[in-house]
Amino acid sequence: MTSSAAPLPHVLFDLDGTLTDPYEGITRCLQHALSELGHDIRTQIELRSCIGPPLRQTFASLLATDDSELIERAVAHYRERFFSVGLFENELYAGTIEMLEALQRNGHRMFIVTSKVASAASRIIEYFGIAQFFERVYGSDLDGRFDDKGELIAHVLIENGLHPSHCVMVGDRLHDIQAARRNEMSSIGATWGFAVDDELSVAGATCLCSDPTRLP
C-alpha cells in the first residue's frame, strides 16, 4: 500500500471480524439477551451471521420486530453481559500485529471505524495492546448515533480533513463495503472474518484479501 506518485492511503479498519475474532463474546451476549427476554435461544452457529451489523438492527431481525422499546430492552440485556464479560471473550486474528506494524512502518495513518460503541472498541484495542497503531477510535454512541456506518465514515472524513480518494476501508461485512461506496471510498473485503458466501464481492469491494499479512 505504498506509492511515490500519490499520498499514502489512510486506512479505516473495522474491528469485529477484521482485527479481532469476537465470536464467543458476541454470540454468548446475544444468547443472554434472548434468554432474559424469554425468547427462543439460537445456537452460537446460528448467531454467527449477526456479527457485524449494528446491534439494534440485529435485534430487530432476531426478534422479528420494529418495537423500539423491545429492541432497547434487548440491547440493555446484551450490554449488561458484554461490558463485564463478553468484551474479553475475544482474540486477535493471527497476523494482525504484523499487518499493523507494516502499515505503520510505511507511514499509513490508521483509524478504527466500527459499529461497536466507541468506548468498548477502545477498551478492546487497549486490552490487546494495539491502541498505539491508531490515531482515533470511532464507533457508535450508546443512544444509537452513528449506528449507520456510512454516516460514521462521513464524520471521520470531515473531522480529520481526509479526502475519500486517499482512504481505504477494510472490513469483513457488506455494511463496511456499502458504507465505503456511499462515501466514494475504496474498500478491501477481509474474507477471514464473518462474511457469508460472496457478500463482499456482491457488495462491491474494490478487492478481497484472505489474510491480514497479505493486505494490499
mmCIF file with all atom_site columns, C-alpha atoms in Angstrom:
data_model
loop_
_atom_site.group_PDB
_atom_site.id
_atom_site.type_symbol
_atom_site.label_atom_id
_atom_site.label_alt_id
_atom_site.label_comp_id
_atom_site.label_asym_id
_atom_site.label_entity_id
_atom_site.label_seq_id
_atom_site.pdbx_PDB_ins_code
_atom_site.Cartn_x
_atom_site.Cartn_y
_atom_site.Cartn_z
_atom_site.occupancy
_atom_site.B_iso_or_equiv
_atom_site.pdbx_formal_charge
_atom_site.auth_seq_id
_atom_site.auth_comp_id
_atom_site.auth_asym_id
_atom_site.auth_atom_id
_atom_site.pdbx_PDB_model_num
ATOM 1   C CA . MET A 1 1   ? 0.000   0.000   0.000  1.00 0.00 ? 1   MET A CA 1
ATOM 2   C CA . THR A 1 2   ? 2.721   2.436   -0.917 1.00 0.00 ? 2   THR A CA 1
ATOM 3   C CA . SER A 1 3   ? 3.011   4.862   -3.812 1.00 0.00 ? 3   SER A CA 1
ATOM 4   C CA . SER A 1 4   ? 5.520   7.513   -4.782 1.00 0.00 ? 4   SER A CA 1
ATOM 5   C CA . ALA A 1 5   ? 3.019   9.280   -7.048 1.00 0.00 ? 5   ALA A CA 1
ATOM 6   C CA . ALA A 1 6   ? 0.097   9.701   -4.664 1.00 0.00 ? 6   ALA A CA 1
ATOM 7   C CA . PRO A 1 7   ? -0.472  10.307  -0.953 1.00 0.00 ? 7   PRO A CA 1
ATOM 8   C CA . LEU A 1 8   ? -0.277  7.187   1.179  1.00 0.00 ? 8   LEU A CA 1
ATOM 9   C CA . PRO A 1 9   ? -3.810  5.914   1.778  1.00 0.00 ? 9   PRO A CA 1
ATOM 10  C CA . HIS A 1 10  ? -5.285  6.380   5.205  1.00 0.00 ? 10  HIS A CA 1
ATOM 11  C CA . VAL A 1 11  ? -6.645  3.053   6.444  1.00 0.00 ? 11  VAL A CA 1
ATOM 12  C CA . LEU A 1 12  ? -10.012 2.813   8.192  1.00 0.00 ? 12  LEU A CA 1
ATOM 13  C CA . PHE A 1 13  ? -10.368 -0.519  9.962  1.00 0.00 ? 13  PHE A CA 1
ATOM 14  C CA . ASP A 1 14  ? -13.496 -2.254  11.089 1.00 0.00 ? 14  ASP A CA 1
ATOM 15  C CA . LEU A 1 15  ? -12.904 -4.081  14.399 1.00 0.00 ? 15  LEU A CA 1
ATOM 16  C CA . ASP A 1 16  ? -15.090 -7.194  14.817 1.00 0.00 ? 16  ASP A CA 1
ATOM 17  C CA . GLY A 1 17  ? -14.212 -9.800  12.219 1.00 0.00 ? 17  GLY A CA 1
ATOM 18  C CA . THR A 1 18  ? -11.370 -7.699  10.854 1.00 0.00 ? 18  THR A CA 1
ATOM 19  C CA . LEU A 1 19  ? -8.843  -7.148  13.628 1.00 0.00 ? 19  LEU A CA 1
ATOM 20  C CA . THR A 1 20  ? -10.343 -9.390  16.304 1.00 0.00 ? 20  THR A CA 1
ATOM 21  C CA . ASP A 1 21  ? -12.492 -12.519 16.420 1.00 0.00 ? 21  ASP A CA 1
ATOM 22  C CA . PRO A 1 22  ? -15.328 -11.773 18.891 1.00 0.00 ? 22  PRO A CA 1
ATOM 23  C CA . TYR A 1 23  ? -17.351 -14.898 18.088 1.00 0.00 ? 23  TYR A CA 1
ATOM 24  C CA . GLU A 1 24  ? -17.584 -16.252 21.653 1.00 0.00 ? 24  GLU A CA 1
ATOM 25  C CA . GLY A 1 25  ? -18.357 -12.942 23.307 1.00 0.00 ? 25  GLY A CA 1
ATOM 26  C CA . ILE A 1 26  ? -20.927 -11.620 20.876 1.00 0.00 ? 26  ILE A CA 1
ATOM 27  C CA . THR A 1 27  ? -22.850 -14.850 20.392 1.00 0.00 ? 27  THR A CA 1
ATOM 28  C CA . ARG A 1 28  ? -23.000 -15.516 24.137 1.00 0.00 ? 28  ARG A CA 1
ATOM 29  C CA . CYS A 1 29  ? -24.204 -11.982 24.809 1.00 0.00 ? 29  CYS A CA 1
ATOM 30  C CA . LEU A 1 30  ? -26.892 -12.350 22.148 1.00 0.00 ? 30  LEU A CA 1
ATOM 31  C CA . GLN A 1 31  ? -27.985 -15.610 23.781 1.00 0.00 ? 31  GLN A CA 1
ATOM 32  C CA . HIS A 1 32  ? -28.080 -13.876 27.168 1.00 0.00 ? 32  HIS A CA 1
ATOM 33  C CA . ALA A 1 33  ? -30.302 -11.098 25.846 1.00 0.00 ? 33  ALA A CA 1
ATOM 34  C CA . LEU A 1 34  ? -32.689 -13.523 24.155 1.00 0.00 ? 34  LEU A CA 1
ATOM 35  C CA . SER A 1 35  ? -32.892 -15.599 27.340 1.00 0.00 ? 35  SER A CA 1
ATOM 36  C CA . GLU A 1 36  ? -33.627 -12.555 29.509 1.00 0.00 ? 36  GLU A CA 1
ATOM 37  C CA . LEU A 1 37  ? -36.487 -11.640 27.178 1.00 0.00 ? 37  LEU A CA 1
ATOM 38  C CA . GLY A 1 38  ? -37.894 -15.183 27.301 1.00 0.00 ? 38  GLY A CA 1
ATOM 39  C CA . HIS A 1 39  ? -37.249 -15.568 23.598 1.00 0.00 ? 39  HIS A CA 1
ATOM 40  C CA . ASP A 1 40  ? -36.144 -18.743 21.842 1.00 0.00 ? 40  ASP A CA 1
ATOM 41  C CA . ILE A 1 41  ? -32.370 -19.021 22.160 1.00 0.00 ? 41  ILE A CA 1
ATOM 42  C CA . ARG A 1 42  ? -30.405 -19.580 18.959 1.00 0.00 ? 42  ARG A CA 1
ATOM 43  C CA . THR A 1 43  ? -27.218 -21.624 18.837 1.00 0.00 ? 43  THR A CA 1
ATOM 44  C CA . GLN A 1 44  ? -23.892 -19.840 18.547 1.00 0.00 ? 44  GLN A CA 1
ATOM 45  C CA . ILE A 1 45  ? -23.538 -21.128 14.998 1.00 0.00 ? 45  ILE A CA 1
ATOM 46  C CA . GLU A 1 46  ? -26.956 -19.707 14.103 1.00 0.00 ? 46  GLU A CA 1
ATOM 47  C CA . LEU A 1 47  ? -25.927 -16.347 15.556 1.00 0.00 ? 47  LEU A CA 1
ATOM 48  C CA . ARG A 1 48  ? -22.627 -16.168 13.669 1.00 0.00 ? 48  ARG A CA 1
ATOM 49  C CA . SER A 1 49  ? -24.074 -14.051 10.873 1.00 0.00 ? 49  SER A CA 1
ATOM 50  C CA . CYS A 1 50  ? -25.199 -11.475 13.451 1.00 0.00 ? 50  CYS A CA 1
ATOM 51  C CA . ILE A 1 51  ? -21.611 -10.358 13.995 1.00 0.00 ? 51  ILE A CA 1
ATOM 52  C CA . GLY A 1 52  ? -21.017 -7.104  12.164 1.00 0.00 ? 52  GLY A CA 1
ATOM 53  C CA . PRO A 1 53  ? -24.311 -5.258  11.702 1.00 0.00 ? 53  PRO A CA 1
ATOM 54  C CA . PRO A 1 54  ? -25.410 -2.578  14.200 1.00 0.00 ? 54  PRO A CA 1
ATOM 55  C CA . LEU A 1 55  ? -26.812 -4.125  17.389 1.00 0.00 ? 55  LEU A CA 1
ATOM 56  C CA . ARG A 1 56  ? -30.277 -2.610  17.091 1.00 0.00 ? 56  ARG A CA 1
ATOM 57  C CA . GLN A 1 57  ? -30.588 -3.887  13.536 1.00 0.00 ? 57  GLN A CA 1
ATOM 58  C CA . THR A 1 58  ? -29.541 -7.341  14.725 1.00 0.00 ? 58  THR A CA 1
ATOM 59  C CA . PHE A 1 59  ? -32.188 -7.481  17.451 1.00 0.00 ? 59  PHE A CA 1
ATOM 60  C CA . ALA A 1 60  ? -34.885 -6.149  15.139 1.00 0.00 ? 60  ALA A CA 1
ATOM 61  C CA . SER A 1 61  ? -34.136 -9.141  12.920 1.00 0.00 ? 61  SER A CA 1
ATOM 62  C CA . LEU A 1 62  ? -33.747 -11.732 15.699 1.00 0.00 ? 62  LEU A CA 1
ATOM 63  C CA . LEU A 1 63  ? -36.944 -10.636 17.433 1.00 0.00 ? 63  LEU A CA 1
ATOM 64  C CA . ALA A 1 64  ? -38.807 -10.004 14.168 1.00 0.00 ? 64  ALA A CA 1
ATOM 65  C CA . THR A 1 65  ? -39.996 -6.658  15.473 1.00 0.00 ? 65  THR A CA 1
ATOM 66  C CA . ASP A 1 66  ? -39.845 -2.929  14.917 1.00 0.00 ? 66  ASP A CA 1
ATOM 67  C CA . ASP A 1 67  ? -40.891 -2.256  18.528 1.00 0.00 ? 67  ASP A CA 1
ATOM 68  C CA . SER A 1 68  ? -38.195 0.205   19.595 1.00 0.00 ? 68  SER A CA 1
ATOM 69  C CA . GLU A 1 69  ? -38.888 -0.341  23.301 1.00 0.00 ? 69  GLU A CA 1
ATOM 70  C CA . LEU A 1 70  ? -38.376 -4.108  22.979 1.00 0.00 ? 70  LEU A CA 1
ATOM 71  C CA . ILE A 1 71  ? -35.242 -3.586  20.910 1.00 0.00 ? 71  ILE A CA 1
ATOM 72  C CA . GLU A 1 72  ? -33.802 -1.224  23.535 1.00 0.00 ? 72  GLU A CA 1
ATOM 73  C CA . ARG A 1 73  ? -34.512 -3.782  26.273 1.00 0.00 ? 73  ARG A CA 1
ATOM 74  C CA . ALA A 1 74  ? -32.641 -6.389  24.248 1.00 0.00 ? 74  ALA A CA 1
ATOM 75  C CA . VAL A 1 75  ? -29.720 -4.016  23.755 1.00 0.00 ? 75  VAL A CA 1
ATOM 76  C CA . ALA A 1 76  ? -29.616 -3.315  27.506 1.00 0.00 ? 76  ALA A CA 1
ATOM 77  C CA . HIS A 1 77  ? -29.542 -7.037  28.357 1.00 0.00 ? 77  HIS A CA 1
ATOM 78  C CA . TYR A 1 78  ? -26.814 -7.608  25.787 1.00 0.00 ? 78  TYR A CA 1
ATOM 79  C CA . ARG A 1 79  ? -24.678 -4.820  27.182 1.00 0.00 ? 79  ARG A CA 1
ATOM 80  C CA . GLU A 1 80  ? -25.039 -5.891  30.815 1.00 0.00 ? 80  GLU A CA 1
ATOM 81  C CA . ARG A 1 81  ? -23.104 -9.043  29.937 1.00 0.00 ? 81  ARG A CA 1
ATOM 82  C CA . PHE A 1 82  ? -20.929 -7.596  27.213 1.00 0.00 ? 82  PHE A CA 1
ATOM 83  C CA . PHE A 1 83  ? -19.322 -4.784  29.213 1.00 0.00 ? 83  PHE A CA 1
ATOM 84  C CA . SER A 1 84  ? -18.454 -7.079  32.119 1.00 0.00 ? 84  SER A CA 1
ATOM 85  C CA . VAL A 1 85  ? -17.605 -10.377 30.410 1.00 0.00 ? 85  VAL A CA 1
ATOM 86  C CA . GLY A 1 86  ? -18.232 -10.551 26.674 1.00 0.00 ? 86  GLY A CA 1
ATOM 87  C CA . LEU A 1 87  ? -15.810 -7.783  25.842 1.00 0.00 ? 87  LEU A CA 1
ATOM 88  C CA . PHE A 1 88  ? -12.893 -10.061 26.657 1.00 0.00 ? 88  PHE A CA 1
ATOM 89  C CA . GLU A 1 89  ? -14.254 -13.276 25.086 1.00 0.00 ? 89  GLU A CA 1
ATOM 90  C CA . ASN A 1 90  ? -12.332 -12.222 22.033 1.00 0.00 ? 90  ASN A CA 1
ATOM 91  C CA . GLU A 1 91  ? -8.973  -12.758 20.342 1.00 0.00 ? 91  GLU A CA 1
ATOM 92  C CA . LEU A 1 92  ? -6.723  -11.118 17.787 1.00 0.00 ? 92  LEU A CA 1
ATOM 93  C CA . TYR A 1 93  ? -6.587  -12.728 14.371 1.00 0.00 ? 93  TYR A CA 1
ATOM 94  C CA . ALA A 1 94  ? -3.219  -14.265 13.541 1.00 0.00 ? 94  ALA A CA 1
ATOM 95  C CA . GLY A 1 95  ? -1.157  -11.763 11.586 1.00 0.00 ? 95  GLY A CA 1
ATOM 96  C CA . THR A 1 96  ? -2.961  -8.672  12.870 1.00 0.00 ? 96  THR A CA 1
ATOM 97  C CA . ILE A 1 97  ? 0.004   -7.193  14.725 1.00 0.00 ? 97  ILE A CA 1
ATOM 98  C CA . GLU A 1 98  ? 2.369   -7.896  11.819 1.00 0.00 ? 98  GLU A CA 1
ATOM 99  C CA . MET A 1 99  ? -0.060  -6.166  9.449  1.00 0.00 ? 99  MET A CA 1
ATOM 100 C CA . LEU A 1 100 ? -0.396  -3.094  11.672 1.00 0.00 ? 100 LEU A CA 1
ATOM 101 C CA . GLU A 1 101 ? 3.357   -2.871  12.205 1.00 0.00 ? 101 GLU A CA 1
ATOM 102 C CA . ALA A 1 102 ? 3.968   -2.968  8.449  1.00 0.00 ? 102 ALA A CA 1
ATOM 103 C CA . LEU A 1 103 ? 1.368   -0.285  7.761  1.00 0.00 ? 103 LEU A CA 1
ATOM 104 C CA . GLN A 1 104 ? 2.752   1.944   10.499 1.00 0.00 ? 104 GLN A CA 1
ATOM 105 C CA . ARG A 1 105 ? 6.292   1.423   9.238  1.00 0.00 ? 105 ARG A CA 1
ATOM 106 C CA . ASN A 1 106 ? 5.198   2.500   5.753  1.00 0.00 ? 106 ASN A CA 1
ATOM 107 C CA . GLY A 1 107 ? 3.640   5.707   7.046  1.00 0.00 ? 107 GLY A CA 1
ATOM 108 C CA . HIS A 1 108 ? -0.071  4.978   6.834  1.00 0.00 ? 108 HIS A CA 1
ATOM 109 C CA . ARG A 1 109 ? -2.461  6.796   9.164  1.00 0.00 ? 109 ARG A CA 1
ATOM 110 C CA . MET A 1 110 ? -4.879  4.316   10.731 1.00 0.00 ? 110 MET A CA 1
ATOM 111 C CA . PHE A 1 111 ? -8.280  4.665   12.375 1.00 0.00 ? 111 PHE A CA 1
ATOM 112 C CA . ILE A 1 112 ? -10.789 2.277   13.927 1.00 0.00 ? 112 ILE A CA 1
ATOM 113 C CA . VAL A 1 113 ? -14.263 2.742   12.423 1.00 0.00 ? 113 VAL A CA 1
ATOM 114 C CA . THR A 1 114 ? -16.723 0.284   13.956 1.00 0.00 ? 114 THR A CA 1
ATOM 115 C CA . SER A 1 115 ? -20.442 -0.166  14.593 1.00 0.00 ? 115 SER A CA 1
ATOM 116 C CA . LYS A 1 116 ? -19.497 -1.124  18.145 1.00 0.00 ? 116 LYS A CA 1
ATOM 117 C CA . VAL A 1 117 ? -19.813 1.500   20.881 1.00 0.00 ? 117 VAL A CA 1
ATOM 118 C CA . ALA A 1 118 ? -16.648 3.590   20.704 1.00 0.00 ? 118 ALA A CA 1
ATOM 119 C CA . SER A 1 119 ? -15.771 3.216   24.393 1.00 0.00 ? 119 SER A CA 1
ATOM 120 C CA . ALA A 1 120 ? -15.956 -0.587  24.113 1.00 0.00 ? 120 ALA A CA 1
ATOM 121 C CA . ALA A 1 121 ? -13.790 -0.577  20.995 1.00 0.00 ? 121 ALA A CA 1
ATOM 122 C CA . SER A 1 122 ? -11.181 1.493   22.820 1.00 0.00 ? 122 SER A CA 1
ATOM 123 C CA . ARG A 1 123 ? -11.124 -0.974  25.724 1.00 0.00 ? 123 ARG A CA 1
ATOM 124 C CA . ILE A 1 124 ? -10.675 -3.885  23.331 1.00 0.00 ? 124 ILE A CA 1
ATOM 125 C CA . ILE A 1 125 ? -7.712  -2.463  21.430 1.00 0.00 ? 125 ILE A CA 1
ATOM 126 C CA . GLU A 1 126 ? -6.084  -1.408  24.703 1.00 0.00 ? 126 GLU A CA 1
ATOM 127 C CA . TYR A 1 127 ? -6.630  -4.919  26.096 1.00 0.00 ? 127 TYR A CA 1
ATOM 128 C CA . PHE A 1 128 ? -4.889  -6.449  23.072 1.00 0.00 ? 128 PHE A CA 1
ATOM 129 C CA . GLY A 1 129 ? -2.073  -3.898  23.082 1.00 0.00 ? 129 GLY A CA 1
ATOM 130 C CA . ILE A 1 130 ? -2.730  -2.420  19.639 1.00 0.00 ? 130 ILE A CA 1
ATOM 131 C CA . ALA A 1 131 ? -4.069  1.021   20.588 1.00 0.00 ? 131 ALA A CA 1
ATOM 132 C CA . GLN A 1 132 ? -0.770  2.691   19.683 1.00 0.00 ? 132 GLN A CA 1
ATOM 133 C CA . PHE A 1 133 ? -1.315  1.970   15.994 1.00 0.00 ? 133 PHE A CA 1
ATOM 134 C CA . PHE A 1 134 ? -4.449  4.114   15.699 1.00 0.00 ? 134 PHE A CA 1
ATOM 135 C CA . GLU A 1 135 ? -4.896  7.870   15.681 1.00 0.00 ? 135 GLU A CA 1
ATOM 136 C CA . ARG A 1 136 ? -8.508  7.690   16.774 1.00 0.00 ? 136 ARG A CA 1
ATOM 137 C CA . VAL A 1 137 ? -11.238 5.179   17.550 1.00 0.00 ? 137 VAL A CA 1
ATOM 138 C CA . TYR A 1 138 ? -14.648 5.903   16.061 1.00 0.00 ? 138 TYR A CA 1
ATOM 139 C CA . GLY A 1 139 ? -17.815 3.978   16.840 1.00 0.00 ? 139 GLY A CA 1
ATOM 140 C CA . SER A 1 140 ? -21.467 4.372   17.646 1.00 0.00 ? 140 SER A CA 1
ATOM 141 C CA . ASP A 1 141 ? -22.828 6.178   20.700 1.00 0.00 ? 141 ASP A CA 1
ATOM 142 C CA . LEU A 1 142 ? -24.843 4.349   23.348 1.00 0.00 ? 142 LEU A CA 1
ATOM 143 C CA . ASP A 1 143 ? -28.014 6.050   22.094 1.00 0.00 ? 143 ASP A CA 1
ATOM 144 C CA . GLY A 1 144 ? -27.531 4.760   18.557 1.00 0.00 ? 144 GLY A CA 1
ATOM 145 C CA . ARG A 1 145 ? -25.937 7.823   16.980 1.00 0.00 ? 145 ARG A CA 1
ATOM 146 C CA . PHE A 1 146 ? -23.617 6.665   14.213 1.00 0.00 ? 146 PHE A CA 1
ATOM 147 C CA . ASP A 1 147 ? -25.124 3.165   14.093 1.00 0.00 ? 147 ASP A CA 1
ATOM 148 C CA . ASP A 1 148 ? -25.125 3.834   10.344 1.00 0.00 ? 148 ASP A CA 1
ATOM 149 C CA . LYS A 1 149 ? -21.555 3.169   9.233  1.00 0.00 ? 149 LYS A CA 1
ATOM 150 C CA . GLY A 1 150 ? -21.890 5.339   6.150  1.00 0.00 ? 150 GLY A CA 1
ATOM 151 C CA . GLU A 1 151 ? -22.676 8.323   8.365  1.00 0.00 ? 151 GLU A CA 1
ATOM 152 C CA . LEU A 1 152 ? -19.839 7.366   10.692 1.00 0.00 ? 152 LEU A CA 1
ATOM 153 C CA . ILE A 1 153 ? -17.309 7.266   7.841  1.00 0.00 ? 153 ILE A CA 1
ATOM 154 C CA . ALA A 1 154 ? -18.524 10.657  6.618  1.00 0.00 ? 154 ALA A CA 1
ATOM 155 C CA . HIS A 1 155 ? -17.991 12.013  10.137 1.00 0.00 ? 155 HIS A CA 1
ATOM 156 C CA . VAL A 1 156 ? -14.452 10.575  10.259 1.00 0.00 ? 156 VAL A CA 1
ATOM 157 C CA . LEU A 1 157 ? -13.584 12.165  6.921  1.00 0.00 ? 157 LEU A CA 1
ATOM 158 C CA . ILE A 1 158 ? -14.866 15.588  7.945  1.00 0.00 ? 158 ILE A CA 1
ATOM 159 C CA . GLU A 1 159 ? -13.362 15.571  11.434 1.00 0.00 ? 159 GLU A CA 1
ATOM 160 C CA . ASN A 1 160 ? -9.908  14.600  10.168 1.00 0.00 ? 160 ASN A CA 1
ATOM 161 C CA . GLY A 1 161 ? -9.926  16.550  6.920  1.00 0.00 ? 161 GLY A CA 1
ATOM 162 C CA . LEU A 1 162 ? -9.494  13.384  4.864  1.00 0.00 ? 162 LEU A CA 1
ATOM 163 C CA . HIS A 1 163 ? -10.362 13.015  1.192  1.00 0.00 ? 163 HIS A CA 1
ATOM 164 C CA . PRO A 1 164 ? -12.087 9.709   0.343  1.00 0.00 ? 164 PRO A CA 1
ATOM 165 C CA . SER A 1 165 ? -9.795  9.148   -2.624 1.00 0.00 ? 165 SER A CA 1
ATOM 166 C CA . HIS A 1 166 ? -6.878  8.966   -0.178 1.00 0.00 ? 166 HIS A CA 1
ATOM 167 C CA . CYS A 1 167 ? -8.596  6.442   2.107  1.00 0.00 ? 167 CYS A CA 1
ATOM 168 C CA . VAL A 1 168 ? -9.464  2.761   2.112  1.00 0.00 ? 168 VAL A CA 1
ATOM 169 C CA . MET A 1 169 ? -11.965 0.924   4.310  1.00 0.00 ? 169 MET A CA 1
ATOM 170 C CA . VAL A 1 170 ? -11.013 -2.573  5.483  1.00 0.00 ? 170 VAL A CA 1
ATOM 171 C CA . GLY A 1 171 ? -13.924 -4.666  6.734  1.00 0.00 ? 171 GLY A CA 1
ATOM 172 C CA . ASP A 1 172 ? -15.449 -8.134  6.728  1.00 0.00 ? 172 ASP A CA 1
ATOM 173 C CA . ARG A 1 173 ? -19.163 -7.467  6.144  1.00 0.00 ? 173 ARG A CA 1
ATOM 174 C CA . LEU A 1 174 ? -21.235 -5.927  3.382  1.00 0.00 ? 174 LEU A CA 1
ATOM 175 C CA . HIS A 1 175 ? -22.091 -2.959  5.646  1.00 0.00 ? 175 HIS A CA 1
ATOM 176 C CA . ASP A 1 176 ? -18.423 -1.928  5.597  1.00 0.00 ? 176 ASP A CA 1
ATOM 177 C CA . ILE A 1 177 ? -18.225 -2.135  1.823  1.00 0.00 ? 177 ILE A CA 1
ATOM 178 C CA . GLN A 1 178 ? -21.531 -0.365  1.225  1.00 0.00 ? 178 GLN A CA 1
ATOM 179 C CA . ALA A 1 179 ? -20.583 2.406   3.653  1.00 0.00 ? 179 ALA A CA 1
ATOM 180 C CA . ALA A 1 180 ? -17.291 2.941   1.835  1.00 0.00 ? 180 ALA A CA 1
ATOM 181 C CA . ARG A 1 181 ? -19.053 3.103   -1.532 1.00 0.00 ? 181 ARG A CA 1
ATOM 182 C CA . ARG A 1 182 ? -21.538 5.665   -0.196 1.00 0.00 ? 182 ARG A CA 1
ATOM 183 C CA . ASN A 1 183 ? -18.541 7.834   0.628  1.00 0.00 ? 183 ASN A CA 1
ATOM 184 C CA . GLU A 1 184 ? -16.825 7.174   -2.731 1.00 0.00 ? 184 GLU A CA 1
ATOM 185 C CA . MET A 1 185 ? -14.010 5.316   -0.997 1.00 0.00 ? 185 MET A CA 1
ATOM 186 C CA . SER A 1 186 ? -12.102 2.188   -1.969 1.00 0.00 ? 186 SER A CA 1
ATOM 187 C CA . SER A 1 187 ? -12.601 -0.901  0.171  1.00 0.00 ? 187 SER A CA 1
ATOM 188 C CA . ILE A 1 188 ? -10.857 -4.160  0.974  1.00 0.00 ? 188 ILE A CA 1
ATOM 189 C CA . GLY A 1 189 ? -13.042 -7.116  1.902  1.00 0.00 ? 189 GLY A CA 1
ATOM 190 C CA . ALA A 1 190 ? -11.480 -9.131  4.722  1.00 0.00 ? 190 ALA A CA 1
ATOM 191 C CA . THR A 1 191 ? -12.564 -12.662 3.876  1.00 0.00 ? 191 THR A CA 1
ATOM 192 C CA . TRP A 1 192 ? -11.047 -14.090 7.074  1.00 0.00 ? 192 TRP A CA 1
ATOM 193 C CA . GLY A 1 193 ? -13.962 -12.579 9.035  1.00 0.00 ? 193 GLY A CA 1
ATOM 194 C CA . PHE A 1 194 ? -17.695 -13.269 9.134  1.00 0.00 ? 194 PHE A CA 1
ATOM 195 C CA . ALA A 1 195 ? -18.790 -12.610 5.556  1.00 0.00 ? 195 ALA A CA 1
ATOM 196 C CA . VAL A 1 196 ? -21.351 -15.067 4.235  1.00 0.00 ? 196 VAL A CA 1
ATOM 197 C CA . ASP A 1 197 ? -20.654 -16.614 0.826  1.00 0.00 ? 197 ASP A CA 1
ATOM 198 C CA . ASP A 1 198 ? -19.805 -13.888 -1.705 1.00 0.00 ? 198 ASP A CA 1
ATOM 199 C CA . GLU A 1 199 ? -21.394 -10.951 0.137  1.00 0.00 ? 199 GLU A CA 1
ATOM 200 C CA . LEU A 1 200 ? -18.238 -8.822  -0.046 1.00 0.00 ? 200 LEU A CA 1
ATOM 201 C CA . SER A 1 201 ? -17.810 -9.070  -3.806 1.00 0.00 ? 201 SER A CA 1
ATOM 202 C CA . VAL A 1 202 ? -21.546 -8.621  -4.376 1.00 0.00 ? 202 VAL A CA 1
ATOM 203 C CA . ALA A 1 203 ? -21.456 -5.512  -2.167 1.00 0.00 ? 203 ALA A CA 1
ATOM 204 C CA . GLY A 1 204 ? -18.778 -4.102  -4.451 1.00 0.00 ? 204 GLY A CA 1
ATOM 205 C CA . ALA A 1 205 ? -15.493 -4.465  -2.571 1.00 0.00 ? 205 ALA A CA 1
ATOM 206 C CA . THR A 1 206 ? -12.617 -2.970  -4.544 1.00 0.00 ? 206 THR A CA 1
ATOM 207 C CA . CYS A 1 207 ? -10.611 -6.099  -3.783 1.00 0.00 ? 207 CYS A CA 1
ATOM 208 C CA . LEU A 1 208 ? -10.623 -9.074  -1.416 1.00 0.00 ? 208 LEU A CA 1
ATOM 209 C CA . CYS A 1 209 ? -7.939  -10.246 0.985  1.00 0.00 ? 209 CYS A CA 1
ATOM 210 C CA . SER A 1 210 ? -7.786  -13.638 2.691  1.00 0.00 ? 210 SER A CA 1
ATOM 211 C CA . ASP A 1 211 ? -5.002  -12.998 5.217  1.00 0.00 ? 211 ASP A CA 1
ATOM 212 C CA . PRO A 1 212 ? -4.111  -9.907  7.298  1.00 0.00 ? 212 PRO A CA 1
ATOM 213 C CA . THR A 1 213 ? -0.441  -10.245 6.374  1.00 0.00 ? 213 THR A CA 1
ATOM 214 C CA . ARG A 1 214 ? -1.345  -10.043 2.681  1.00 0.00 ? 214 ARG A CA 1
ATOM 215 C CA . LEU A 1 215 ? -3.250  -6.783  2.859  1.00 0.00 ? 215 LEU A CA 1
ATOM 216 C CA . PRO A 1 216 ? -2.628  -4.975  -0.473 1.00 0.00 ? 216 PRO A CA 1
#
